XYZ file of C-alpha atoms in Angstrom:
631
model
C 60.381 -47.452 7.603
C 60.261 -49.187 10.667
C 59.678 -47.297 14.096
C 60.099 -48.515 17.249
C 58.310 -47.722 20.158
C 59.722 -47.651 23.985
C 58.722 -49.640 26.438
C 56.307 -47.431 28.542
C 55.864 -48.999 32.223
C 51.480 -48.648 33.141
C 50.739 -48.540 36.576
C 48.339 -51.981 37.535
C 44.856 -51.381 38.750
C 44.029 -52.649 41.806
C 40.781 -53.699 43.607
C 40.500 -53.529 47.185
C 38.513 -56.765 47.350
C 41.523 -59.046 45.956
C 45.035 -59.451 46.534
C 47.072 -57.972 44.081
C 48.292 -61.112 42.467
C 45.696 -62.211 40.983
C 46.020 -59.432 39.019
C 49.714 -60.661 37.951
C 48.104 -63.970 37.499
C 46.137 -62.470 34.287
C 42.934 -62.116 35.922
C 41.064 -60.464 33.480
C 40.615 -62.466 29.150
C 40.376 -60.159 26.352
C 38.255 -62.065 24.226
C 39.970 -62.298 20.603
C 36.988 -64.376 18.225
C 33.758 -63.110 17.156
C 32.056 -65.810 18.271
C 28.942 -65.306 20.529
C 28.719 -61.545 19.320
C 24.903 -61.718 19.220
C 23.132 -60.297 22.570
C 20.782 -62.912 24.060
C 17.716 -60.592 23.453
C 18.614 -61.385 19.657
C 18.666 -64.500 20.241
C 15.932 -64.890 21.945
C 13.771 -63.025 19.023
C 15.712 -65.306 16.212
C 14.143 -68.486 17.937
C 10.769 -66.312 18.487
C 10.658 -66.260 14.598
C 11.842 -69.603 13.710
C 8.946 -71.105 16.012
C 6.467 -69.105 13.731
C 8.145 -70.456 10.759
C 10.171 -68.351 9.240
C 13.300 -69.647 7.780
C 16.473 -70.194 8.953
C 18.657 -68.521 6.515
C 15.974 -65.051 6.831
C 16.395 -65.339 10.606
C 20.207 -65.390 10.289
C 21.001 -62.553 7.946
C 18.015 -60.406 10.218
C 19.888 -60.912 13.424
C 23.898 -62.035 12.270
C 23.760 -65.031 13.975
C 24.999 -68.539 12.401
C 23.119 -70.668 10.909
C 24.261 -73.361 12.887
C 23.965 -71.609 16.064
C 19.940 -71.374 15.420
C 19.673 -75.465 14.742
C 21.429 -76.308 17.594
C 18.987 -74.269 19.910
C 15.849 -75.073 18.195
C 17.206 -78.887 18.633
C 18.235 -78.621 22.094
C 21.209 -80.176 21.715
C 22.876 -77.800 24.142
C 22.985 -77.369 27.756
C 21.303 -74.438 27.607
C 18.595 -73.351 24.922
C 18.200 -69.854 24.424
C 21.390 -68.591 26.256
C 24.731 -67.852 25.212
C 27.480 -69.053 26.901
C 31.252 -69.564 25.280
C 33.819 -71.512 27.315
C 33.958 -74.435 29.591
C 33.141 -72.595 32.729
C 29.632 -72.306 34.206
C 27.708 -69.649 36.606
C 28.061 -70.899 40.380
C 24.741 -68.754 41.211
C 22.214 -68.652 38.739
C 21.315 -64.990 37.437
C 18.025 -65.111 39.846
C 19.895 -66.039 42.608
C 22.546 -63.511 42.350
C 19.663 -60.724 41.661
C 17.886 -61.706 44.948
C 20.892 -61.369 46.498
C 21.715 -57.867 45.227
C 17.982 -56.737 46.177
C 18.356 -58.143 49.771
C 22.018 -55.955 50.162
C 20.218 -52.714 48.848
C 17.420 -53.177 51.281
C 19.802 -54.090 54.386
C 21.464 -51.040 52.839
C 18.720 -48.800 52.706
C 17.614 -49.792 56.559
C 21.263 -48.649 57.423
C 22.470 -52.853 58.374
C 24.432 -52.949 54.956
C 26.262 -56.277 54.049
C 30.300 -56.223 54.289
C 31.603 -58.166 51.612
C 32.445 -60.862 53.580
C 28.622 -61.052 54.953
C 27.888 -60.974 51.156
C 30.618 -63.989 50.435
C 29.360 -66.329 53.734
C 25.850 -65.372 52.112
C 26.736 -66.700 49.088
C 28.408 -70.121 50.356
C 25.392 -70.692 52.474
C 22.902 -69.981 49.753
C 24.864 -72.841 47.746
C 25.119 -75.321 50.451
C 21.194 -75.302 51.113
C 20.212 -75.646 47.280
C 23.395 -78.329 47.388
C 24.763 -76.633 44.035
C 28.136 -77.821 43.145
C 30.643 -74.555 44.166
C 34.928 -74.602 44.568
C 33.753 -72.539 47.574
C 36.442 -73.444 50.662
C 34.115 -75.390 52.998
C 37.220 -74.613 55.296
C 36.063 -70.613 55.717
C 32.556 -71.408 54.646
C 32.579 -68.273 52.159
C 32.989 -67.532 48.935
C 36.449 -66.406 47.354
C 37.525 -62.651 46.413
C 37.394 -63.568 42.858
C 33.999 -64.604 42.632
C 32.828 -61.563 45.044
C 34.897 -59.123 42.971
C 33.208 -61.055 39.742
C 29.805 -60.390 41.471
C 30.123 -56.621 41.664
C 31.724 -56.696 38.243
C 28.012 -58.388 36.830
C 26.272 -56.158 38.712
C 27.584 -52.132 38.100
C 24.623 -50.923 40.918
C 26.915 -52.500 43.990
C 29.880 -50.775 44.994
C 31.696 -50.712 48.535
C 31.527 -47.892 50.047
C 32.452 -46.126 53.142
C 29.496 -45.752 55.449
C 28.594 -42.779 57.652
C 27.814 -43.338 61.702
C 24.278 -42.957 62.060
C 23.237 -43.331 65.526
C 20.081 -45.785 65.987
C 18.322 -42.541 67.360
C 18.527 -40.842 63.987
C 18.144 -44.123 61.970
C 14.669 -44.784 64.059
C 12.999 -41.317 64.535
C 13.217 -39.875 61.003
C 9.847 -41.808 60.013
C 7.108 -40.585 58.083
C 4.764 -40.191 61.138
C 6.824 -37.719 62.971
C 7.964 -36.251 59.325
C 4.056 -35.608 58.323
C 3.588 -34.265 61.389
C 6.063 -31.531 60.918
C 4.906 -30.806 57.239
C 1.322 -30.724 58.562
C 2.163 -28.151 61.475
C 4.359 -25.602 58.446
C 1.199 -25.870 56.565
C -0.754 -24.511 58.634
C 1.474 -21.734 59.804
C 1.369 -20.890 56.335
C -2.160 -20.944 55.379
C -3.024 -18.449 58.182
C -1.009 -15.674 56.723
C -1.839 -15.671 52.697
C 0.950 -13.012 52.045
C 3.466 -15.451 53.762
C 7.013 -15.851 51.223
C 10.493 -17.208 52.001
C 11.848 -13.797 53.269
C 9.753 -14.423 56.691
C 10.396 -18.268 56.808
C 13.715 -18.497 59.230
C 15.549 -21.245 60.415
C 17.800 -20.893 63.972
C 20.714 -23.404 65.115
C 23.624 -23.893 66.806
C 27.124 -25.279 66.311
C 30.305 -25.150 67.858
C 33.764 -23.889 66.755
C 37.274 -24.334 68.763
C 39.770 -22.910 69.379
C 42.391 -26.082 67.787
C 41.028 -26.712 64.342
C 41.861 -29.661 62.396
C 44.628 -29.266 59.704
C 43.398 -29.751 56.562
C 45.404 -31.901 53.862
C 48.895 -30.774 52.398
C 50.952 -31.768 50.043
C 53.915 -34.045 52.024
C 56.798 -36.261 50.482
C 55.418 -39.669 49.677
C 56.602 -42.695 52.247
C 56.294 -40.658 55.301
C 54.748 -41.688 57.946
C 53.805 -39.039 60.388
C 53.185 -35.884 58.886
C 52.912 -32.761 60.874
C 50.605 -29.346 60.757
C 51.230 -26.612 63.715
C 47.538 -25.772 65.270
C 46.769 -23.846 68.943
C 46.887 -26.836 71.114
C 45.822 -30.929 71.826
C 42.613 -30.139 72.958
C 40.980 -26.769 72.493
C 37.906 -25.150 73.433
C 34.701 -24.652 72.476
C 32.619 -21.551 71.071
C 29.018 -21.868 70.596
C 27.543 -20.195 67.818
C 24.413 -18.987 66.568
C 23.503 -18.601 62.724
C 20.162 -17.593 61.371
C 18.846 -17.860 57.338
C 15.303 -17.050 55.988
C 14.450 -19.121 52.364
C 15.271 -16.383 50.374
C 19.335 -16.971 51.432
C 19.351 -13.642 53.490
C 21.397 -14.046 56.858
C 21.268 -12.763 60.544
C 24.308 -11.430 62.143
C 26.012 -14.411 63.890
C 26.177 -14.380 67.685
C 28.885 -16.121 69.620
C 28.819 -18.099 73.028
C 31.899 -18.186 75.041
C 32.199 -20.560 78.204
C 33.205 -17.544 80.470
C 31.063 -16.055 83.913
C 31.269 -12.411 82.390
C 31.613 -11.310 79.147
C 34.278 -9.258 77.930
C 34.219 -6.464 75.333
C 38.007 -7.607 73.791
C 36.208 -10.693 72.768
C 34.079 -9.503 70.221
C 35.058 -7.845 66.415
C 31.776 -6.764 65.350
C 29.440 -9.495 66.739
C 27.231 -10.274 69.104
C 28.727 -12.193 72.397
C 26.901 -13.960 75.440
C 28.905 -15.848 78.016
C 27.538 -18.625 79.998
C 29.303 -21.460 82.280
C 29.311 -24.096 80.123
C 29.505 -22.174 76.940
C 26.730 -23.701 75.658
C 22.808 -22.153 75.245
C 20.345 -21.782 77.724
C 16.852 -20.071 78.119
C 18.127 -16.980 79.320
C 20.657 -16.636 76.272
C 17.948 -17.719 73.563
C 15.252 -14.321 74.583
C 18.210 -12.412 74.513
C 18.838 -13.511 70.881
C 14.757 -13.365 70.128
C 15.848 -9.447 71.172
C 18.163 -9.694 68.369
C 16.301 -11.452 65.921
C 13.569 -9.142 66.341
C 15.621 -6.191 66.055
C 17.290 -7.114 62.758
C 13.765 -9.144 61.365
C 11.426 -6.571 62.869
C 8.493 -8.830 63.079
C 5.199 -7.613 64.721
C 1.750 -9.121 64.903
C 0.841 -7.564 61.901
C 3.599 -9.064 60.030
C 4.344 -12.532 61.805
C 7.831 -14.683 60.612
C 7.864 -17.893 61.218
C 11.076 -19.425 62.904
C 12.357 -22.996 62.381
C 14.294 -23.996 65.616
C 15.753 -27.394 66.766
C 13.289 -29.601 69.883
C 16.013 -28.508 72.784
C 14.486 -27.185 75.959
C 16.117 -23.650 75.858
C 13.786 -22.727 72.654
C 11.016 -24.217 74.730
C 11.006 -22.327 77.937
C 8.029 -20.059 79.070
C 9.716 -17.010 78.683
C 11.044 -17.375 74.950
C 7.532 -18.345 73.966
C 5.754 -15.419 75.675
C 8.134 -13.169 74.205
C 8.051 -14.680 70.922
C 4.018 -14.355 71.232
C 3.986 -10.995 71.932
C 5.994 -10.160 68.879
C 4.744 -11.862 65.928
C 7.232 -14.479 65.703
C 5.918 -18.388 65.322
C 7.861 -21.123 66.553
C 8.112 -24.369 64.962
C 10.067 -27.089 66.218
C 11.593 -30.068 64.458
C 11.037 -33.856 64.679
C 13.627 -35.017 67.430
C 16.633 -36.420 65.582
C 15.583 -35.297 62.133
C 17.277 -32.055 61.711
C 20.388 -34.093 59.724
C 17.111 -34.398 57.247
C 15.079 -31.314 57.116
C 17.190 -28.879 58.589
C 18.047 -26.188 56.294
C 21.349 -25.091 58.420
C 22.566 -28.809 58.836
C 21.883 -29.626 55.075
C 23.712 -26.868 53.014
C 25.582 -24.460 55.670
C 27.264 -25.867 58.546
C 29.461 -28.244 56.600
C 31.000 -25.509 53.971
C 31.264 -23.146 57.185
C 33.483 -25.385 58.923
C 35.553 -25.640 56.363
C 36.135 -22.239 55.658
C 36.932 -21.984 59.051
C 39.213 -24.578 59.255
C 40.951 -22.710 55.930
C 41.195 -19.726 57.471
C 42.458 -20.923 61.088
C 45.315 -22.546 58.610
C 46.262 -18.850 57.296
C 45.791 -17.548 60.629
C 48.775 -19.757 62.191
C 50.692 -19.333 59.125
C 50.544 -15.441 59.359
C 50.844 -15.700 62.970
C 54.074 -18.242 63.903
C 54.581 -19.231 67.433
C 51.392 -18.214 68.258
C 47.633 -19.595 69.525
C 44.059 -19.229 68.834
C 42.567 -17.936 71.862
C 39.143 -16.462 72.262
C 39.910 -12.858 71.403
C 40.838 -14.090 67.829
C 38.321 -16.440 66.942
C 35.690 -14.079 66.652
C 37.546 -12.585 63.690
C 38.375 -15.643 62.206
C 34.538 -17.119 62.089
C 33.776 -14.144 60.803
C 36.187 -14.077 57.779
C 34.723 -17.883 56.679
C 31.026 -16.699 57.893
C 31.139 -13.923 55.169
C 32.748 -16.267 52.578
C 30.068 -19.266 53.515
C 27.074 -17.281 53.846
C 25.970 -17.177 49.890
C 22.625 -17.296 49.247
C 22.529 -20.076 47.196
C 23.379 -21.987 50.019
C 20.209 -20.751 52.248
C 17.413 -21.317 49.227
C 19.284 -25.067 48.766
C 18.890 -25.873 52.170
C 15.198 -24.865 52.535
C 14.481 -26.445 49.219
C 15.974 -29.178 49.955
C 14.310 -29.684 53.524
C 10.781 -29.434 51.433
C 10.300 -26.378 53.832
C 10.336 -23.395 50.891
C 8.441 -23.885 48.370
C 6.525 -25.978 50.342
C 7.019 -30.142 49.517
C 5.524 -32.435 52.209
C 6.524 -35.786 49.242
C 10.422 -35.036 48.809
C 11.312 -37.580 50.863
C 10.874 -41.200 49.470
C 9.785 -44.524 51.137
C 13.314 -45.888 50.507
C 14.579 -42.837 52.952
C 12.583 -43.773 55.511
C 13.668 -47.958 55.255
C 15.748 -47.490 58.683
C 12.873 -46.926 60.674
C 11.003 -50.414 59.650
C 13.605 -51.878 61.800
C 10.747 -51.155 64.778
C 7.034 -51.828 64.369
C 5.950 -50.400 67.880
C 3.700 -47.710 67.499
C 4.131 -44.537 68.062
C 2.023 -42.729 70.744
C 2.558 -38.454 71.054
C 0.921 -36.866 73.642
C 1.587 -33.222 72.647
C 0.258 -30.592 71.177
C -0.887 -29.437 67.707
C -1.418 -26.063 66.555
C -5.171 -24.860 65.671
C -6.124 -27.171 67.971
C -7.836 -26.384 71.566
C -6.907 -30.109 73.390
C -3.942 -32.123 73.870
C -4.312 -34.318 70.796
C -2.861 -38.285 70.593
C -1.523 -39.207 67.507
C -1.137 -42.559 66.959
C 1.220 -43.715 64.075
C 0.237 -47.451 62.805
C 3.814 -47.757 60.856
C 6.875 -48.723 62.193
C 8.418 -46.559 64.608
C 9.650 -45.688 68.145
C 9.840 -44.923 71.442
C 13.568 -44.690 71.381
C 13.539 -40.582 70.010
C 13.479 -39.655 73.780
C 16.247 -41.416 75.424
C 19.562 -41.338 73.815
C 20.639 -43.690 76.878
C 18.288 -45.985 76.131
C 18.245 -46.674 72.276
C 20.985 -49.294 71.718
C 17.681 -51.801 71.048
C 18.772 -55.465 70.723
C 17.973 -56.556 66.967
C 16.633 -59.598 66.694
C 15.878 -61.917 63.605
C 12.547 -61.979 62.418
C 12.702 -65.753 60.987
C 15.855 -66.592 62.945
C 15.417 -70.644 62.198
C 17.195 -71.975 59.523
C 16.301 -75.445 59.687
C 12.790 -74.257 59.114
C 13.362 -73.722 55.477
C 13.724 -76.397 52.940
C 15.661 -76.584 49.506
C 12.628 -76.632 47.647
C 11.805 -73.052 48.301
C 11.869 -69.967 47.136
C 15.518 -68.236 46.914
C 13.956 -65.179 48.677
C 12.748 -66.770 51.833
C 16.137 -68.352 51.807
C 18.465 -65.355 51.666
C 15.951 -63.726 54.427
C 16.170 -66.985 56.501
C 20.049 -66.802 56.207
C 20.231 -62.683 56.107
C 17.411 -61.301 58.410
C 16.300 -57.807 57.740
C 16.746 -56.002 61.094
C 13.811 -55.876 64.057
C 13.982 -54.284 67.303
C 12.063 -55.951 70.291
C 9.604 -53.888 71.717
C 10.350 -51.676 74.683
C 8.230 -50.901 78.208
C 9.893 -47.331 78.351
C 6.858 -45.319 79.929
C 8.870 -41.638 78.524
C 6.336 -40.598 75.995
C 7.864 -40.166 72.389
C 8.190 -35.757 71.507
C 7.463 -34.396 68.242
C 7.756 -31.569 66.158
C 5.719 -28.420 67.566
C 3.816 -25.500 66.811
C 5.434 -23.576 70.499
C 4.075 -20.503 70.553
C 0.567 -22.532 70.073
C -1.939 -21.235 72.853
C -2.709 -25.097 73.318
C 1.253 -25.895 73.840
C 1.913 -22.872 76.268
C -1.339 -23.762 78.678
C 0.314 -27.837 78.538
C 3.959 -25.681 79.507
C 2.412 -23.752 82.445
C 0.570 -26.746 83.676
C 4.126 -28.932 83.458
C 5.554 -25.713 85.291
C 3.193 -25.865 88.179
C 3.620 -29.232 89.064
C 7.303 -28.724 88.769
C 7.020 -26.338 91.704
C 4.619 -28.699 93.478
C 7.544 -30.984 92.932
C 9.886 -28.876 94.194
C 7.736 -27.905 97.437
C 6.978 -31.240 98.553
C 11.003 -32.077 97.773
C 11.577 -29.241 99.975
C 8.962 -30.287 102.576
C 10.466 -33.685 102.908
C 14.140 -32.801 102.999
C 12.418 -30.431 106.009
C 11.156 -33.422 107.931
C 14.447 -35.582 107.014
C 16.149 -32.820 109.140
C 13.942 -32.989 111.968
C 14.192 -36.715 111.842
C 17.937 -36.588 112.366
C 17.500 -33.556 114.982
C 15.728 -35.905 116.963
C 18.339 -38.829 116.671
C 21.306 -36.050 117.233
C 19.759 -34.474 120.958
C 18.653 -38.352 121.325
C 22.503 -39.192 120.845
C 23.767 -36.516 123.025
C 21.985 -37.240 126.232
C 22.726 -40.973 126.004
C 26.343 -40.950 126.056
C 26.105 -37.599 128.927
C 23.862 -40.996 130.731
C 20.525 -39.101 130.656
C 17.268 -39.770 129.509
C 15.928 -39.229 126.218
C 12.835 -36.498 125.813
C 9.635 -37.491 124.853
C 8.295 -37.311 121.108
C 6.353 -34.704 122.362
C 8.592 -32.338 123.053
C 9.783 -31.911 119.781
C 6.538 -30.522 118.596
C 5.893 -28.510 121.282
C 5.783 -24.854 120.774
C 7.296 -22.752 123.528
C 7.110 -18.803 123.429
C 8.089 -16.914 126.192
C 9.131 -13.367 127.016
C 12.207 -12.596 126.396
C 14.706 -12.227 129.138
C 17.160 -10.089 130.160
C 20.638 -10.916 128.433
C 23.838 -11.123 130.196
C 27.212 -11.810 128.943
C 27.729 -15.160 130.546
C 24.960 -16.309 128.038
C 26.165 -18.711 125.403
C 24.794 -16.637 122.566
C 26.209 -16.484 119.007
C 24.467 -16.593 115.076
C 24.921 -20.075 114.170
C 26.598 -20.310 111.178
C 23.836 -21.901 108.682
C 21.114 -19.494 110.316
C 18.781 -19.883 107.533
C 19.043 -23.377 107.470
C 19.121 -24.475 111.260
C 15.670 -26.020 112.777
C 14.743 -24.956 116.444
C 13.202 -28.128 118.501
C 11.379 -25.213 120.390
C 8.693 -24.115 117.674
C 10.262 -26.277 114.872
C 10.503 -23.536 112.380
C 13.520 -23.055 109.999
C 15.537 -19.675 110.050
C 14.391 -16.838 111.347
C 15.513 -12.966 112.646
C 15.265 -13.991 116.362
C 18.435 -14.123 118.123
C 19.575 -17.764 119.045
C 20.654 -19.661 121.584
C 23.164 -22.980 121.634
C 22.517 -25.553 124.584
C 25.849 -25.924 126.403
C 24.580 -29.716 126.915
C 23.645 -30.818 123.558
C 24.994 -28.042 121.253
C 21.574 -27.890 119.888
C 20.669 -23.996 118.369
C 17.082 -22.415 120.035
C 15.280 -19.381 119.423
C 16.016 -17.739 122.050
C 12.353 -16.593 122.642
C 11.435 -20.194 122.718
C 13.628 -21.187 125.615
C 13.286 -20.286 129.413
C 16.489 -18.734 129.733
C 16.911 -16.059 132.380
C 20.366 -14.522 131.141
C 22.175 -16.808 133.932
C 25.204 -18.637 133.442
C 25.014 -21.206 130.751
C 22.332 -21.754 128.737
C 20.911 -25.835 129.097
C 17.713 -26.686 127.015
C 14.973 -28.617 129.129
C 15.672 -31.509 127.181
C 19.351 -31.685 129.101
């Protein structure tokens, strides 16, 4: 009986590296003989054997290869002893070269300056042109083609292309093992002081926003259009701050919610917590209010201390949040700046799920609700729908186990994760604080690292090459120093920034709060002398104002003198005819009399110069107009 089959259409495959007819063109040969079957490591051993003398037909049978195959090798009458190769076309590259070339992508990888597959074709073109291999290369483009790059990644199942994440240099160059150990070295010690210390006192505090017009997520749409539409609450929305808390044993804090308003309003709020600042965003005053919270819900005392993970911004570092933090058993830690994408527990297992269950339910939210918005007195109720749903507590244990926080890991992360930061080698100076420790230590970190944590406007460092002359190398060395001649690994040029590098930080530290008080008093010595000067600016342009006045009324200037002369007299009797009024900047307004800003006295304006007096600092009677004696 004969059957026949119909003809069943298969969809092609298609690379993104080639065009798609070379595919049509029969790109890849299905091999049909059995010739060449053998691996090369039997091969290899058969030729091992023969050169200790065993026989041919003994070495055949042990490893199924021909006869004939084994004399030809032993004889060298091939191009290639030892190797197999079937066909009449030969390897461009040679196996070391390509494998030098794979390691140098994986490291340029790894430091976060990965190769694009056209870097890795020019690579390969110029690699060939300084050994002066023959190559069908186009000396036209200077690279290599897409069938010899998609070839490569074929041979070598490690490489794939991939989509990479932004990574801004700040992040790439701070997470370094320096500031990393430091961290690790500051949690130990927290620990060791309290013995009984477990994961249900080990909390970690962040932020994150929310708005108000979500992003759609992905729907099913009829194929070959090209705009597709999902309804959300406006172009640009705004923004919530919010504030989510998780100890290492996955138990969570009730969220609080930060809404850009002036005063806060009740409505707002579905069983909560609310603040409302300006901006929207945290501040000092807002972060002890939530301390209030957190100690409320936690009930730390000094008995029982927790231990709090927060992020380096200045609102968890103000005076007042540590004093109240002191003062009820609750140690802050800090984090590395620009590491928390690494050791955070928050940023590594929670935020992302969160925001999508957010976005999910602001989906069902517009769906339920047609023709309407999102506006602040719903989105309390919607975070808190995906906050329930995303707060498992798998998720919390992950994150601090995955952090190395809880249980306690200071070697999860490998050298290989730390390969960005090698793109520096300046070192790294900290002038800060350490807890247990009674002085302002200086840590000074001999590996690579940076200056550029502190400045976020100032870390676009120029890379450089680090052998950038090509001319320097000749053919007769080693493939290695050639693909790093040709292919640089990144290095930034040392900076003369005189901002001193922060650091992770033990903050409610008695060593770190006497450092903040100090940097708080000569912020108000700052701020007097700023004061003091705008004071004398004022005078200054007094002087050049009355100076002004009585040159275009054709009179003579007044001495210097008489600026800094203090005048007191009794005061007069007032009449009406007296030009007396408040000016209207009273507290503000300098009188040349005594030279003193402000004051309760009534004042006086100079019906010549329009200058404002004291009016105890004048010699007015109370008759007619008032003129100053510099008029």
């Amino acid at each position: 009986m004969v059957v026949y089959v119909s003809s069943v259409s298969f969809p092609k495959m298609h690379h993104p590296l080639i065009p798609k007819t070379h595919h049509e063109m029969g790109r890849y040969y299905i091999k049909k003989s059995t010739r060449g079957n053998y691996s090369s490591e039997n091969l290899k051993k058969a030729l091992e054997d023969l050169r200790e003398g065993q026989s041919y037909h003994s070495v055949s049978k042990k490893y199924t290869i021909p006869c004939r195959t084994l004399q030809r090798h032993m004889k060298g009458t091939i191009r290639q002893p030892g190797c197999i190769k079937l066909g009449r076309f030969r390897p461009i590259l040679s196996d070391e070269m390509e494998t030098e070339i794979v390691h140098h992508a994986i490291e340029m990888q790894q430091r976060f300056y990965g190769l694009t597959p056209m870097d890795i074709r020019k690579l390969a073109f110029q690699l060939v042109e300084m050994k002066k291999l023959p190559h069908p290369f186009n000396s036209t483009k200077q690279m290599a083609g897409n069938k010899w790059l998609l070839g490569f990644i074929e041979r070598h199942p490690e490489l794939s292309v991939h989509e990479p994440e932004v990574t801004s240099v700040s992040r790439a160059v701070a997470f370094n093992r320096p500031q990393v150990s430091r961290f690790f070295n500051i949690l130990k010690n927290a620990l060791e002081k309290d013995l009984t210390m477990d994961g249900s006192r080990i909390w970690n505090m962040d932020e994150s926003g929310v708005t108000t017009a979500h992003k759609p997520r992905r729907i099913i749409a009829k194929k070959g259009t090209k705009q597709v539409g999902k309804i959300t609450s406006g172009e640009k929305g705004k923004n919530v701050t919010v504030i989510c808390a998780v100890n290492a044993h996955g138990s969570y804090l009730p969220p609080a919610m930060i809404y850009p308003r002036v005063r806060m309003n009740p409505q707002l709020l579905k069983g909560t917590l609310g603040f409302a600042t300006k901006s929207g965003w945290t501040d000092c005053e807002v972060f002890v209010k939530w301390l209030k919270h957190f100690t409320d819900v936690v009930k730390s005392t000094l008995e029982r201390k927790v231990i709090l993970l927060v992020d380096g911004h200045a609102s968890h570092k103000s005076l007042e949040a540590i004093t109240f933090a002191r003062d009820h058993g609750i140690d802050l830690i800090s984090f590395p700046p620009h590491c928390t994408h690494r050791i955070q527990p928050l940023d590594l297992t929670f935020f992302g799920p969160l925001k999508e269950y957010y976005r999910s339910e602001c989906d069902k939210w517009m769906i339920s609700n047609p023709g309407k918005r999102i506006s602040f007195f719903e989105i309390a109720g919607i975070f808190g729908t995906a906050y329930m749903k995303c707060a498992t507590i798998d998720k919390g244990v992950s994150g601090f186990r995955s952090g190395g926080i809880w249980p306690y890991n200071n070697d999860i992360f490998t050298d290989a994760e730390f390969a960005p930061s090698l793109m520096t080698e300046n070192n790294l100076v900290i002038d800060t604080v350490v807890a247990g420790s009674s002085v302002i230590d200086t840590v000074v970190a001999s590996s690579s690292v940076v200056d550029t944590v502190v400045a976020s406007s100032s870390v676009a460092d120029t890379v450089v090459a680090s052998s950038s002359v090509v001319d320097t190398v000749v053919p007769g060395s080693s493939i290695q120093v050639m693909i790093q001649s040709l292919s640089p690994l990144p290095k930034a040029e040392p900076r003369s920034g005189k901002r001193k590098a922060e650091a992770a930080e033990a903050l409610t530290s008695t060593p770190f709060k006497q450092a903040l008080l100090e940097k708080h008093q000569l912020q108000q010595m700052k701020v007097e002398n700023q004061a003091r000067r705008k004071l004398i600016l004022k005078k200054k342009k007094l002087k050049k104002t009355v100076a002004a006045s009585l040159a275009a009324r054709g009179k003579k200037a007044p001495p210097q003198s008489a600026f800094s002369t203090t005048k007191k007299t009794v005061p007069k009797k007032k009449i009406v005819d007296s030009d007396k009024r408040t000016p209207k900047n009273k507290d503000n307004e300098i009188c040349p009399g005594c030279d003193e800003v402000g004051g309760t006295e009534d004042w006086i304006r100079c019906s010549g110069c329009n200058v404002w007096w004291h009016e105890q600092c004048t010699s007015y009677e109370g008759i007619r107009g008032f003129v100053c004696d510099f008029c």
